[in-house]
Amino acid sequence: VTISSEARVQLEVDRLVQRTGARAGYLIADSGMVSAQAGDPSEIEVATVVSLLAAQTSAAAALATLVCGREFSEFVQEGASSSVRVTGVGGRWILALLVDGPTGILNRLDRSDDHVRGLEAAIGALAPGASGAGTGSGVGSPWADEAESRIDRLFREES
Amino acid sequence: MSMINYASREISCKLVYYGTGLGGKTTNLEYIHSRVDPDTRGKMISLATEADRTLFFDFLPVDLGEIRGFKTRFHLYTVPGQVYYNASRKLILKGVDGIIFVADSQNHRAEANIEAMHNLYENLEEYGLDLATLPFVIQYNKRDLPEVLSVDALRRELNPGKVPEFEAVAIEGTGVFETLRAVSKLVVKTLS
């Protein structure tokens, strides 16, 4: 059985969430879009959290290069009831793992981990230039026609 | 670059409001946030200074709903307009699908508009992107103020490529949704 590159990325994210014991995990492109997610994201506004994580990681990566002369690898944000650990994977993606409690309770994860390598290999198999789990054209003009009419209805003053 | 996730059947597009400081980028987003159907939008995030100047970005996710089996979303961002925040502006442009250039129509902001437009070209070039091939619209904001340049004058300086352009008074909402509709439709066309 062969599976698509996108499905493989999803599978590897599922495995990483199970392997680390995270409540939820997100693979995020550097544009701030979610490529794959696994686990239970309840109680958080995914788009907002992900955009902030991507921005924070971009800034951290730029700082790491400018100030420390090395690549960004990881940062953690610890909260009273939940935390997040962010790891750079595959060059232009980040893996964010959410946990109920401190990040110390997550199982250790480093770049030599088989699952991280599996995820990086799956990302590498995505289309060249892809910024996520599938990009570019191909959804078709019926979709575009409907999207345009939805835009006309939504992007206007609420009466 | 728009993200089409065939596994989860989701499409996400990134729109960025660009332009000179105090030109009205955040005001555009605030107006959209206040007037779009609340069921379709997420929380608006503003990373700003105490004086309400954008420090990093503003962010507003808007959900178009499910279209032909794909959950479709637009993520709206602004950049900080002040000249010295260029590193932040560049980061926000990563993966952009469509750009709205918000020009300040006031006479004394003419140079600042031109500088911001050049800066946009330069930053996109670093990502290998070209405004000639990206969905791109221009909004001439603050048309209600005295001592504004004529639209012809603004067009000569900022819109030689004749991309879609809109007059606006963002603080009152005039032209805000027209601008957003136009760039959104251009992005949708690139996906069809």
Short mmCIF file of C-alpha atoms in Angstrom, two decimals:
data_model
loop_
_atom_site.label_atom_id
_atom_site.label_comp_id
_atom_site.label_asym_id
_atom_site.label_seq_id
_atom_site.Cartn_x
_atom_site.Cartn_y
_atom_site.Cartn_z
CA VAL A 1 0.00 0.00 0.00
CA THR A 2 1.41 3.43 -0.88
CA ILE A 3 0.34 6.55 0.92
CA SER A 4 0.62 10.14 -0.19
CA SER A 5 3.32 12.45 1.17
CA GLU A 6 0.61 14.47 2.94
CA ALA A 7 -0.80 11.36 4.63
CA ARG A 8 2.70 10.32 5.67
CA VAL A 9 3.34 13.70 7.27
CA GLN A 10 0.06 13.32 9.16
CA LEU A 11 1.02 9.81 10.26
CA GLU A 12 4.38 10.99 11.59
CA VAL A 13 2.77 13.84 13.52
CA ASP A 14 0.28 11.35 15.02
CA ARG A 15 3.18 9.14 16.06
CA LEU A 16 5.17 12.02 17.56
CA VAL A 17 2.22 13.13 19.67
CA GLN A 18 1.76 9.56 20.95
CA ARG A 19 5.47 9.08 21.49
CA THR A 20 5.90 12.26 23.58
CA GLY A 21 2.62 12.07 25.48
CA ALA A 22 1.56 15.55 24.34
CA ARG A 23 -2.08 16.61 24.50
CA ALA A 24 -1.89 18.02 20.97
CA GLY A 25 0.72 18.59 18.31
CA TYR A 26 0.93 20.86 15.29
CA LEU A 27 3.26 20.88 12.35
CA ILE A 28 3.41 24.52 11.29
CA ALA A 29 4.85 26.04 8.11
CA ASP A 30 6.95 29.18 8.47
CA SER A 31 4.07 31.13 6.93
CA GLY A 32 2.05 30.43 10.08
CA MET A 33 -0.24 27.79 8.57
CA VAL A 34 -0.96 24.39 10.11
CA SER A 35 0.21 21.52 7.91
CA ALA A 36 -0.90 18.69 10.17
CA GLN A 37 -2.33 18.34 13.63
CA ALA A 38 -2.96 15.52 16.06
CA GLY A 39 -4.31 14.97 19.54
CA ASP A 40 -6.88 17.09 21.33
CA PRO A 41 -6.70 20.83 20.62
CA SER A 42 -9.77 21.67 22.77
CA GLU A 43 -9.77 24.96 24.65
CA ILE A 44 -7.35 26.74 22.32
CA GLU A 45 -7.95 28.91 19.29
CA VAL A 46 -5.72 27.02 16.90
CA ALA A 47 -5.26 29.66 14.16
CA THR A 48 -4.30 32.33 16.68
CA VAL A 49 -1.96 30.15 18.72
CA VAL A 50 -0.27 28.82 15.61
CA SER A 51 0.25 32.28 14.08
CA LEU A 52 1.88 33.46 17.31
CA LEU A 53 4.07 30.38 17.56
CA ALA A 54 5.21 30.80 13.96
CA ALA A 55 5.99 34.49 14.51
CA GLN A 56 7.80 33.81 17.76
CA THR A 57 9.81 31.04 16.15
CA SER A 58 10.67 33.22 13.15
CA ALA A 59 11.88 35.95 15.47
CA ALA A 60 13.83 33.44 17.59
CA ALA A 61 15.40 31.96 14.47
CA ALA A 62 16.41 35.40 13.19
CA LEU A 63 17.88 36.24 16.60
CA ALA A 64 19.70 32.91 16.79
CA THR A 65 21.36 33.62 13.47
CA LEU A 66 22.13 37.28 14.13
CA VAL A 67 23.23 37.11 17.74
CA CYS A 68 24.30 33.54 18.39
CA GLY A 69 25.48 32.59 14.91
CA ARG A 70 23.62 29.31 14.94
CA GLU A 71 20.31 27.83 13.85
CA PHE A 72 17.17 27.89 15.94
CA SER A 73 16.46 24.50 17.49
CA GLU A 74 13.93 24.71 20.31
CA PHE A 75 12.11 26.88 22.82
CA VAL A 76 9.57 26.21 25.54
CA GLN A 77 6.77 28.31 26.99
CA GLU A 78 5.79 27.16 30.46
CA GLY A 79 2.38 28.01 31.94
CA ALA A 80 0.62 27.21 35.19
CA SER A 81 -1.67 24.60 33.71
CA SER A 82 -0.29 23.98 30.25
CA SER A 83 2.87 24.49 28.26
CA VAL A 84 4.20 24.26 24.75
CA ARG A 85 7.47 23.02 23.36
CA VAL A 86 8.49 24.15 19.88
CA THR A 87 11.10 22.32 17.85
CA GLY A 88 12.44 23.24 14.41
CA VAL A 89 12.08 20.42 11.88
CA GLY A 90 12.88 20.08 8.22
CA GLY A 91 14.26 23.60 7.82
CA ARG A 92 11.05 25.54 7.29
CA TRP A 93 8.64 23.82 9.64
CA ILE A 94 8.15 23.75 13.37
CA LEU A 95 6.60 21.10 15.56
CA ALA A 96 4.64 22.50 18.51
CA LEU A 97 3.65 20.09 21.27
CA LEU A 98 1.07 21.19 23.84
CA VAL A 99 1.00 19.52 27.22
CA ASP A 100 -1.18 19.80 30.33
CA GLY A 101 1.51 20.69 32.85
CA PRO A 102 5.19 21.55 32.48
CA THR A 103 7.02 20.48 29.33
CA GLY A 104 9.29 18.37 31.52
CA ILE A 105 6.63 15.68 31.56
CA LEU A 106 6.91 15.27 27.79
CA ASN A 107 9.06 12.40 26.70
CA ARG A 108 12.40 13.58 25.45
CA LEU A 109 12.60 14.51 21.80
CA ASP A 110 15.68 15.42 19.83
CA ARG A 111 16.67 15.55 16.21
CA SER A 112 18.13 12.07 16.25
CA ASP A 113 14.79 10.63 17.36
CA ASP A 114 13.52 8.13 14.77
CA HIS A 115 10.13 9.81 14.67
CA VAL A 116 11.64 13.26 14.09
CA ARG A 117 13.75 11.83 11.31
CA GLY A 118 10.64 10.12 9.94
CA LEU A 119 8.79 13.42 9.98
CA GLU A 120 11.67 15.24 8.27
CA ALA A 121 11.78 12.56 5.59
CA ALA A 122 8.04 12.88 5.05
CA ILE A 123 8.33 16.67 4.82
CA GLY A 124 11.17 16.26 2.34
CA ALA A 125 8.91 14.19 0.11
CA LEU A 126 6.36 16.99 -0.20
CA ALA A 127 6.28 18.88 -3.49
CA PRO A 128 9.25 21.25 -4.02
CA GLY A 129 8.41 24.71 -2.77
CA ALA A 130 5.54 23.41 -0.71
CA SER A 131 4.89 25.40 2.45
CA GLY A 132 2.68 22.76 3.92
CA ALA A 133 0.83 19.54 3.36
CA GLY A 134 0.05 20.22 -0.25
CA THR A 135 0.05 23.60 -1.96
CA GLY A 136 -0.57 25.30 -5.23
CA SER A 137 -3.32 24.94 -7.78
CA GLY A 138 -5.85 22.27 -8.44
CA VAL A 139 -8.99 22.79 -6.39
CA GLY A 140 -10.85 23.73 -9.54
CA SER A 141 -13.09 26.47 -10.84
CA PRO A 142 -16.32 25.25 -9.18
CA TRP A 143 -14.55 25.72 -5.85
CA ALA A 144 -13.31 29.15 -6.92
CA ASP A 145 -16.79 30.23 -8.10
CA GLU A 146 -18.31 29.23 -4.79
CA ALA A 147 -15.46 30.82 -2.83
CA GLU A 148 -16.03 34.10 -4.67
CA SER A 149 -19.71 34.14 -3.86
CA ARG A 150 -18.90 33.31 -0.22
CA ILE A 151 -16.45 36.24 -0.20
CA ASP A 152 -19.19 38.55 -1.51
CA ARG A 153 -21.53 37.42 1.25
CA LEU A 154 -19.05 37.46 4.12
CA PHE A 155 -16.79 40.41 3.39
CA ARG A 156 -19.37 43.11 3.77
CA GLU A 157 -21.04 45.14 6.48
CA GLU A 158 -23.16 43.04 8.83
CA SER A 159 -26.66 44.48 8.77
CA MET B 1 1.84 30.29 -0.93
CA SER B 2 -1.67 29.04 -0.12
CA MET B 3 -1.83 25.84 1.81
CA ILE B 4 -4.12 23.16 0.51
CA ASN B 5 -4.19 20.27 2.92
CA TYR B 6 -5.81 17.39 1.09
CA ALA B 7 -5.55 15.13 4.13
CA SER B 8 -7.61 17.38 6.38
CA ARG B 9 -9.44 19.08 3.47
CA GLU B 10 -8.42 22.58 4.46
CA ILE B 11 -7.33 25.62 2.47
CA SER B 12 -5.61 28.55 4.17
CA CYS B 13 -4.55 31.79 2.51
CA LYS B 14 -2.39 34.55 3.96
CA LEU B 15 -3.16 38.19 3.21
CA VAL B 16 -0.80 40.94 4.37
CA TYR B 17 -1.62 44.63 4.78
CA TYR B 18 1.54 46.60 4.02
CA GLY B 19 2.36 50.29 3.95
CA THR B 20 3.80 53.26 5.74
CA GLY B 21 3.48 53.84 9.48
CA LEU B 22 0.17 55.34 10.65
CA GLY B 23 -1.32 54.71 7.21
CA GLY B 24 -4.31 52.73 8.51
CA LYS B 25 -3.38 49.06 8.23
CA THR B 26 -4.45 48.21 11.77
CA THR B 27 -7.57 50.33 11.34
CA ASN B 28 -8.55 48.19 8.33
CA LEU B 29 -8.26 45.02 10.42
CA GLU B 30 -10.08 46.55 13.38
CA TYR B 31 -12.94 47.56 11.14
CA ILE B 32 -13.17 44.12 9.57
CA HIS B 33 -13.10 42.54 13.03
CA SER B 34 -15.89 44.81 14.22
CA ARG B 35 -18.17 44.30 11.22
CA VAL B 36 -17.72 40.79 9.88
CA ASP B 37 -20.08 38.07 11.13
CA PRO B 38 -18.69 37.14 14.59
CA ASP B 39 -19.32 33.44 13.94
CA THR B 40 -16.81 33.51 11.11
CA ARG B 41 -13.89 35.23 12.72
CA GLY B 42 -11.39 34.31 15.38
CA LYS B 43 -9.74 36.50 17.95
CA MET B 44 -7.85 39.55 16.71
CA ILE B 45 -4.32 39.68 18.05
CA SER B 46 -2.38 42.96 18.11
CA LEU B 47 1.25 42.96 19.14
CA ALA B 48 1.59 46.67 19.72
CA THR B 49 3.41 49.19 21.87
CA GLU B 50 1.76 51.06 24.73
CA ALA B 51 1.10 53.87 22.30
CA ASP B 52 -0.80 51.43 20.05
CA ARG B 53 1.85 51.40 17.34
CA THR B 54 2.21 47.97 15.74
CA LEU B 55 5.33 46.33 17.11
CA PHE B 56 5.27 43.00 15.31
CA PHE B 57 1.92 42.34 13.63
CA ASP B 58 -1.86 42.24 13.94
CA PHE B 59 -3.61 39.00 13.08
CA LEU B 60 -7.23 38.20 12.29
CA PRO B 61 -8.38 34.76 11.05
CA VAL B 62 -11.59 34.71 9.02
CA ASP B 63 -13.36 31.51 8.13
CA LEU B 64 -15.21 31.26 4.81
CA GLY B 65 -16.72 27.94 5.89
CA GLU B 66 -16.69 24.68 3.99
CA ILE B 67 -16.56 25.08 0.24
CA ARG B 68 -16.83 21.96 -1.92
CA GLY B 69 -15.53 19.86 0.95
CA PHE B 70 -12.65 22.19 1.87
CA LYS B 71 -12.67 24.26 5.05
CA THR B 72 -11.45 27.60 3.72
CA ARG B 73 -9.78 30.33 5.77
CA PHE B 74 -8.13 33.67 5.25
CA HIS B 75 -5.47 34.81 7.68
CA LEU B 76 -5.16 38.60 7.69
CA TYR B 77 -1.93 40.16 8.91
CA THR B 78 -0.59 43.69 9.15
CA VAL B 79 3.08 44.60 9.34
CA PRO B 80 4.64 47.32 11.48
CA GLY B 81 4.97 50.38 9.24
CA GLN B 82 7.77 52.19 11.03
CA VAL B 83 10.95 52.15 9.00
CA TYR B 84 13.16 50.50 11.62
CA TYR B 85 10.95 47.41 11.98
CA ASN B 86 12.01 45.97 8.64
CA ALA B 87 13.18 42.64 10.04
CA SER B 88 9.68 42.05 11.42
CA ARG B 89 8.04 43.08 8.16
CA LYS B 90 10.15 40.59 6.28
CA LEU B 91 9.18 37.76 8.62
CA ILE B 92 5.47 38.47 8.21
CA LEU B 93 5.78 38.30 4.42
CA LYS B 94 6.83 34.64 4.57
CA GLY B 95 4.35 32.55 2.59
CA VAL B 96 2.18 35.54 1.63
CA ASP B 97 -0.65 34.89 -0.87
CA GLY B 98 -1.98 38.38 -1.38
CA ILE B 99 -0.94 41.93 -0.51
CA ILE B 100 -2.90 45.08 0.24
CA PHE B 101 -0.77 48.21 0.12
CA VAL B 102 -2.39 50.88 2.29
CA ALA B 103 -1.22 54.30 1.17
CA ASP B 104 -1.68 57.43 3.27
CA SER B 105 -3.22 60.02 0.95
CA GLN B 106 -1.91 63.06 2.82
CA ASN B 107 0.50 65.33 0.95
CA HIS B 108 3.21 65.12 3.54
CA ARG B 109 3.21 61.29 3.43
CA ALA B 110 4.00 61.07 -0.28
CA GLU B 111 7.68 60.23 0.24
CA ALA B 112 6.88 57.75 3.01
CA ASN B 113 4.46 55.90 0.71
CA ILE B 114 7.06 55.58 -2.00
CA GLU B 115 9.66 54.40 0.46
CA ALA B 116 7.27 51.77 1.84
CA MET B 117 6.48 50.55 -1.68
CA HIS B 118 10.17 50.19 -2.49
CA ASN B 119 10.66 48.37 0.77
CA LEU B 120 7.85 45.97 -0.17
CA TYR B 121 9.49 45.19 -3.52
CA GLU B 122 12.86 44.63 -1.84
CA ASN B 123 11.51 42.36 0.88
CA LEU B 124 9.51 40.26 -1.57
CA GLU B 125 12.53 39.92 -3.79
CA GLU B 126 14.39 38.30 -0.92
CA TYR B 127 11.78 35.53 -0.98
CA GLY B 128 11.96 35.28 -4.75
CA LEU B 129 8.54 36.88 -5.11
CA ASP B 130 7.44 39.57 -7.54
CA LEU B 131 4.47 41.90 -7.09
CA ALA B 132 3.73 41.58 -10.79
CA THR B 133 2.72 37.96 -10.26
CA LEU B 134 1.20 38.13 -6.77
CA PRO B 135 -2.42 39.07 -6.02
CA PHE B 136 -1.97 42.73 -5.18
CA VAL B 137 -4.26 45.71 -4.62
CA ILE B 138 -3.71 49.28 -3.44
CA GLN B 139 -5.88 51.24 -1.06
CA TYR B 140 -5.63 55.05 -0.97
CA ASN B 141 -6.65 55.71 2.62
CA LYS B 142 -7.64 58.86 4.54
CA ARG B 143 -9.49 60.40 1.61
CA ASP B 144 -11.56 62.43 4.06
CA LEU B 145 -8.63 64.49 5.33
CA PRO B 146 -7.72 67.97 4.06
CA GLU B 147 -4.58 68.39 1.97
CA VAL B 148 -4.59 65.00 0.35
CA LEU B 149 -2.98 64.17 -2.97
CA SER B 150 -5.28 63.52 -5.89
CA VAL B 151 -5.88 59.89 -6.79
CA ASP B 152 -4.17 60.59 -10.13
CA ALA B 153 -1.04 61.77 -8.33
CA LEU B 154 -1.06 58.76 -6.01
CA ARG B 155 -1.61 56.44 -8.95
CA ARG B 156 1.33 57.92 -10.85
CA GLU B 157 3.67 57.31 -7.95
CA LEU B 158 2.37 54.03 -6.55
CA ASN B 159 0.44 52.17 -9.20
CA PRO B 160 2.26 52.14 -12.54
CA GLY B 161 1.21 48.52 -13.00
CA LYS B 162 -2.49 49.50 -12.79
CA VAL B 163 -3.43 46.94 -10.17
CA PRO B 164 -6.92 47.25 -8.64
CA GLU B 165 -7.09 50.38 -6.45
CA PHE B 166 -9.60 51.68 -3.95
CA GLU B 167 -10.23 54.94 -2.18
CA ALA B 168 -10.89 54.53 1.50
CA VAL B 169 -11.64 56.14 4.82
CA ALA B 170 -10.77 53.09 6.88
CA ILE B 171 -11.73 54.63 10.21
CA GLU B 172 -15.32 54.91 8.92
CA GLY B 173 -15.18 51.66 7.00
CA THR B 174 -15.38 53.24 3.56
CA GLY B 175 -13.53 51.09 1.07
CA VAL B 176 -12.38 48.52 3.62
CA PHE B 177 -14.47 45.58 2.50
CA GLU B 178 -14.19 46.49 -1.19
CA THR B 179 -10.42 46.23 -0.85
CA LEU B 180 -10.59 42.94 1.04
CA ARG B 181 -13.04 41.40 -1.43
CA ALA B 182 -10.84 42.34 -4.37
CA VAL B 183 -7.63 40.84 -3.05
CA SER B 184 -9.41 37.74 -1.72
CA LYS B 185 -10.90 37.04 -5.13
CA LEU B 186 -7.52 37.45 -6.79
CA VAL B 187 -6.08 34.88 -4.38
CA VAL B 188 -8.95 32.48 -5.01
CA LYS B 189 -8.32 32.73 -8.76
CA THR B 190 -4.75 31.58 -8.28
CA LEU B 191 -6.05 28.38 -6.70
CA SER B 192 -8.62 27.43 -9.33
#
